[in-house]
Amino acid sequence: MADLTLYHAAPSRSSVTLWMLEELGVPYDIKLLKLSEGDQLKPDYLAINPMGKVPAIKHKDVVITESAAICTYLADAFPEKKLNVPLGDPRRGPYLKWLFFGPGCFEPAVIDRAAPRKEEARRAMLGYGDFDTAMNVVAKAVEKGPWILGEQFTAADVVIGSNVRWGTIFKLVPERPEFTAYSARIAARPAAQRAEAKDKELEKK
């Protein structure tokens, strides 16, 4: 039994964590939940994540939820894999910014665009400001490449890359060359390919 367990539904937001674990290349177990059968709302899982959603991981005796928090935790827990930016490195600030930007700005902007309100919210009420600005900021960050912090691939690319790739596949983000090229680089990563193949197999169960 591995020290790491992923509580996972295939495919879902927990696929981000599955990819992160494949990037780490460390042993882990998967506890598969069927969202269609309400597994995420059963008492045993609510004891893991009271929000009743995936992903969650258990690392030894520690439970972590929320995709970006999980990716941040795992990158720091296995620093030898070089998926983090350590304390003391000036790049740590931008690295953390992007880890928070994914769930705090990029994803809400995309979801709001996909499921618009009856009345448009005032810009100041939205944590991401407006859709176009959020898209422009990410596009500028990835245009030089190969990764969001330059040459080093980090957990920030798992978080932002998942959002960009998902948004591109479902036509929820603009068809911009920066996003297309970044998504292609993400898709070419062996760990991303392994995670996708695992998800397809798990979906059949």
CSV table of C-alpha atoms in Angstrom, one decimal:
chain,number,residue,atom,x,y,z
A,1,MET,CA,0.0,0.0,0.0
A,2,ALA,CA,1.4,3.4,-1.1
A,3,ASP,CA,1.8,6.4,1.2
A,4,LEU,CA,-0.3,8.4,-1.3
A,5,THR,CA,-4.0,7.7,-2.1
A,6,LEU,CA,-5.9,9.7,-4.8
A,7,TYR,CA,-9.7,9.9,-4.4
A,8,HIS,CA,-10.6,10.1,-8.1
A,9,ALA,CA,-13.5,10.2,-10.5
A,10,ALA,CA,-12.7,9.5,-14.2
A,11,PRO,CA,-12.7,11.9,-15.9
A,12,SER,CA,-13.2,14.9,-13.7
A,13,ARG,CA,-11.3,17.8,-12.1
A,14,SER,CA,-9.3,15.1,-10.2
A,15,SER,CA,-7.7,14.2,-13.5
A,16,VAL,CA,-5.5,17.3,-12.8
A,17,THR,CA,-4.1,15.5,-9.7
A,18,LEU,CA,-3.8,12.2,-11.6
A,19,TRP,CA,-1.5,14.0,-14.1
A,20,MET,CA,0.4,15.7,-11.3
A,21,LEU,CA,1.1,12.2,-9.7
A,22,GLU,CA,2.3,10.9,-13.0
A,23,GLU,CA,4.7,13.8,-13.3
A,24,LEU,CA,6.0,13.0,-9.9
A,25,GLY,CA,6.5,9.4,-10.7
A,26,VAL,CA,6.0,8.2,-7.1
A,27,PRO,CA,3.8,5.2,-6.0
A,28,TYR,CA,0.2,6.0,-5.4
A,29,ASP,CA,-3.1,4.2,-5.0
A,30,ILE,CA,-6.4,5.2,-6.5
A,31,LYS,CA,-9.8,5.1,-4.7
A,32,LEU,CA,-12.2,5.3,-7.6
A,33,LEU,CA,-15.5,7.2,-7.0
A,34,LYS,CA,-18.5,7.0,-9.3
A,35,LEU,CA,-20.1,10.4,-9.3
A,36,SER,CA,-23.1,9.1,-11.2
A,37,GLU,CA,-23.8,6.8,-8.2
A,38,GLY,CA,-23.3,9.6,-5.7
A,39,ASP,CA,-20.1,8.1,-4.1
A,40,GLN,CA,-18.9,11.6,-3.4
A,41,LEU,CA,-21.8,12.3,-1.1
A,42,LYS,CA,-21.6,9.1,0.9
A,43,PRO,CA,-20.6,9.4,4.6
A,44,ASP,CA,-17.2,7.6,4.2
A,45,TYR,CA,-16.1,10.1,1.5
A,46,LEU,CA,-17.6,13.1,3.2
A,47,ALA,CA,-15.3,12.3,6.1
A,48,ILE,CA,-12.5,12.8,3.7
A,49,ASN,CA,-13.9,15.9,1.9
A,50,PRO,CA,-17.0,17.5,3.4
A,51,MET,CA,-17.4,19.4,0.2
A,52,GLY,CA,-18.4,16.2,-1.5
A,53,LYS,CA,-16.2,16.7,-4.5
A,54,VAL,CA,-13.0,15.3,-6.0
A,55,PRO,CA,-10.1,15.4,-5.9
A,56,ALA,CA,-8.7,14.6,-2.5
A,57,ILE,CA,-5.5,13.0,-1.6
A,58,LYS,CA,-4.3,11.3,1.6
A,59,HIS,CA,-0.5,11.4,2.1
A,60,LYS,CA,0.3,9.3,5.1
A,61,ASP,CA,-2.0,10.9,7.7
A,62,VAL,CA,-2.6,14.2,5.9
A,63,VAL,CA,-5.7,14.9,3.8
A,64,ILE,CA,-5.5,17.6,1.2
A,65,THR,CA,-8.3,18.8,-1.0
A,66,GLU,CA,-8.6,21.4,-3.9
A,67,SER,CA,-6.6,20.7,-7.0
A,68,ALA,CA,-4.2,23.6,-6.9
A,69,ALA,CA,-3.5,23.1,-3.2
A,70,ILE,CA,-2.9,19.4,-3.8
A,71,CYS,CA,-0.4,20.2,-6.7
A,72,THR,CA,1.4,22.8,-4.5
A,73,TYR,CA,1.6,20.3,-1.6
A,74,LEU,CA,2.9,17.5,-3.7
A,75,ALA,CA,5.5,19.6,-5.5
A,76,ASP,CA,6.8,20.7,-2.1
A,77,ALA,CA,6.6,17.2,-0.6
A,78,PHE,CA,8.8,15.8,-3.3
A,79,PRO,CA,11.3,18.6,-4.0
A,80,GLU,CA,13.7,16.2,-5.7
A,81,LYS,CA,11.3,16.0,-8.6
A,82,LYS,CA,11.8,19.8,-9.3
A,83,LEU,CA,8.2,20.6,-9.9
A,84,ASN,CA,8.2,23.4,-7.4
A,85,VAL,CA,10.1,26.6,-6.8
A,86,PRO,CA,11.7,26.5,-3.3
A,87,LEU,CA,11.5,29.1,-0.6
A,88,GLY,CA,14.2,31.7,-1.0
A,89,ASP,CA,14.1,31.5,-4.8
A,90,PRO,CA,12.7,34.9,-6.2
A,91,ARG,CA,10.6,32.9,-8.7
A,92,ARG,CA,8.6,31.4,-5.8
A,93,GLY,CA,6.3,34.5,-5.9
A,94,PRO,CA,5.3,34.2,-9.6
A,95,TYR,CA,5.1,30.4,-9.2
A,96,LEU,CA,2.5,30.7,-6.4
A,97,LYS,CA,0.7,33.4,-8.3
A,98,TRP,CA,0.0,31.1,-11.2
A,99,LEU,CA,-1.1,28.2,-8.9
A,100,PHE,CA,-3.7,30.5,-7.4
A,101,PHE,CA,-4.6,32.2,-10.7
A,102,GLY,CA,-5.9,28.9,-12.2
A,103,PRO,CA,-8.8,28.3,-9.8
A,104,GLY,CA,-9.1,31.9,-8.7
A,105,CYS,CA,-9.2,33.7,-12.1
A,106,PHE,CA,-8.9,31.5,-15.2
A,107,GLU,CA,-11.4,28.8,-14.4
A,108,PRO,CA,-14.1,31.2,-13.0
A,109,ALA,CA,-13.8,33.4,-16.1
A,110,VAL,CA,-14.3,30.4,-18.4
A,111,ILE,CA,-17.2,29.0,-16.4
A,112,ASP,CA,-18.9,32.3,-16.2
A,113,ARG,CA,-18.6,32.7,-20.0
A,114,ALA,CA,-20.0,29.1,-20.5
A,115,ALA,CA,-22.9,29.7,-18.1
A,116,PRO,CA,-23.7,33.4,-18.2
A,117,ARG,CA,-25.7,35.2,-15.6
A,118,LYS,CA,-29.1,36.8,-16.5
A,119,GLU,CA,-27.5,40.1,-15.7
A,120,GLU,CA,-23.9,40.8,-16.3
A,121,ALA,CA,-22.0,41.3,-13.0
A,122,ARG,CA,-20.1,44.5,-12.4
A,123,ARG,CA,-16.3,44.0,-13.1
A,124,ALA,CA,-15.4,45.0,-9.5
A,125,MET,CA,-17.5,42.1,-8.2
A,126,LEU,CA,-15.5,39.5,-10.0
A,127,GLY,CA,-12.2,38.2,-8.7
A,128,TYR,CA,-11.0,37.8,-12.3
A,129,GLY,CA,-12.1,41.2,-13.5
A,130,ASP,CA,-13.2,40.3,-17.0
A,131,PHE,CA,-12.8,37.4,-19.4
A,132,ASP,CA,-10.7,39.1,-22.0
A,133,THR,CA,-8.2,40.4,-19.5
A,134,ALA,CA,-7.8,36.9,-17.8
A,135,MET,CA,-7.2,35.3,-21.2
A,136,ASN,CA,-4.7,38.0,-22.3
A,137,VAL,CA,-2.7,37.6,-19.1
A,138,VAL,CA,-2.4,33.8,-19.5
A,139,ALA,CA,-1.7,34.1,-23.2
A,140,LYS,CA,1.2,36.5,-22.6
A,141,ALA,CA,2.6,34.2,-19.9
A,142,VAL,CA,2.8,31.2,-22.1
A,143,GLU,CA,3.6,32.8,-25.5
A,144,LYS,CA,7.4,32.6,-25.1
A,145,GLY,CA,7.4,29.1,-23.6
A,146,PRO,CA,8.0,26.4,-23.3
A,147,TRP,CA,6.5,26.7,-19.8
A,148,ILE,CA,4.9,29.3,-17.7
A,149,LEU,CA,8.1,30.0,-15.8
A,150,GLY,CA,10.3,29.6,-18.8
A,151,GLU,CA,12.5,26.5,-19.1
A,152,GLN,CA,11.3,24.8,-15.9
A,153,PHE,CA,8.1,22.8,-16.0
A,154,THR,CA,6.4,23.1,-12.6
A,155,ALA,CA,3.1,22.4,-10.8
A,156,ALA,CA,1.9,25.7,-12.1
A,157,ASP,CA,1.9,24.2,-15.6
A,158,VAL,CA,-0.2,21.3,-14.3
A,159,VAL,CA,-2.8,23.8,-13.0
A,160,ILE,CA,-2.8,26.4,-15.8
A,161,GLY,CA,-2.0,23.8,-18.5
A,162,SER,CA,-5.0,21.7,-17.5
A,163,ASN,CA,-7.3,24.7,-17.6
A,164,VAL,CA,-6.0,25.9,-21.0
A,165,ARG,CA,-6.1,22.4,-22.5
A,166,TRP,CA,-9.6,21.7,-21.2
A,167,GLY,CA,-10.8,25.1,-22.4
A,168,THR,CA,-9.3,24.6,-25.8
A,169,ILE,CA,-10.8,21.1,-26.2
A,170,PHE,CA,-14.3,22.3,-25.4
A,171,LYS,CA,-14.0,25.6,-27.3
A,172,LEU,CA,-14.4,27.6,-24.1
A,173,VAL,CA,-11.2,29.7,-24.6
A,174,PRO,CA,-10.3,31.8,-27.6
A,175,GLU,CA,-8.5,29.9,-30.4
A,176,ARG,CA,-5.3,31.8,-30.0
A,177,PRO,CA,-1.9,30.5,-31.2
A,178,GLU,CA,-0.4,30.9,-27.7
A,179,PHE,CA,-3.0,28.5,-26.3
A,180,THR,CA,-2.8,26.0,-29.2
A,181,ALA,CA,1.0,25.8,-28.9
A,182,TYR,CA,1.0,25.5,-25.1
A,183,SER,CA,-1.7,22.8,-25.2
A,184,ALA,CA,0.3,20.9,-27.8
A,185,ARG,CA,3.4,21.0,-25.5
A,186,ILE,CA,1.2,19.8,-22.6
A,187,ALA,CA,-0.3,17.0,-24.6
A,188,ALA,CA,3.2,15.8,-25.7
A,189,ARG,CA,4.4,15.2,-22.1
A,190,PRO,CA,4.7,11.5,-21.4
A,191,ALA,CA,3.1,11.9,-17.9
A,192,ALA,CA,0.1,13.7,-19.4
A,193,GLN,CA,-0.3,10.9,-21.9
A,194,ARG,CA,0.0,8.2,-19.1
A,195,ALA,CA,-2.6,10.0,-17.0
A,196,GLU,CA,-5.0,10.3,-20.0
A,197,ALA,CA,-4.6,6.6,-20.8
A,198,LYS,CA,-5.3,5.7,-17.1
A,199,ASP,CA,-8.4,7.9,-17.1
A,200,LYS,CA,-9.8,6.1,-20.1
A,201,GLU,CA,-9.2,2.7,-18.5
A,202,LEU,CA,-10.7,3.8,-15.2
A,203,GLU,CA,-13.7,5.3,-16.9
A,204,LYS,CA,-14.7,1.8,-18.1
A,205,LYS,CA,-14.8,0.4,-14.6
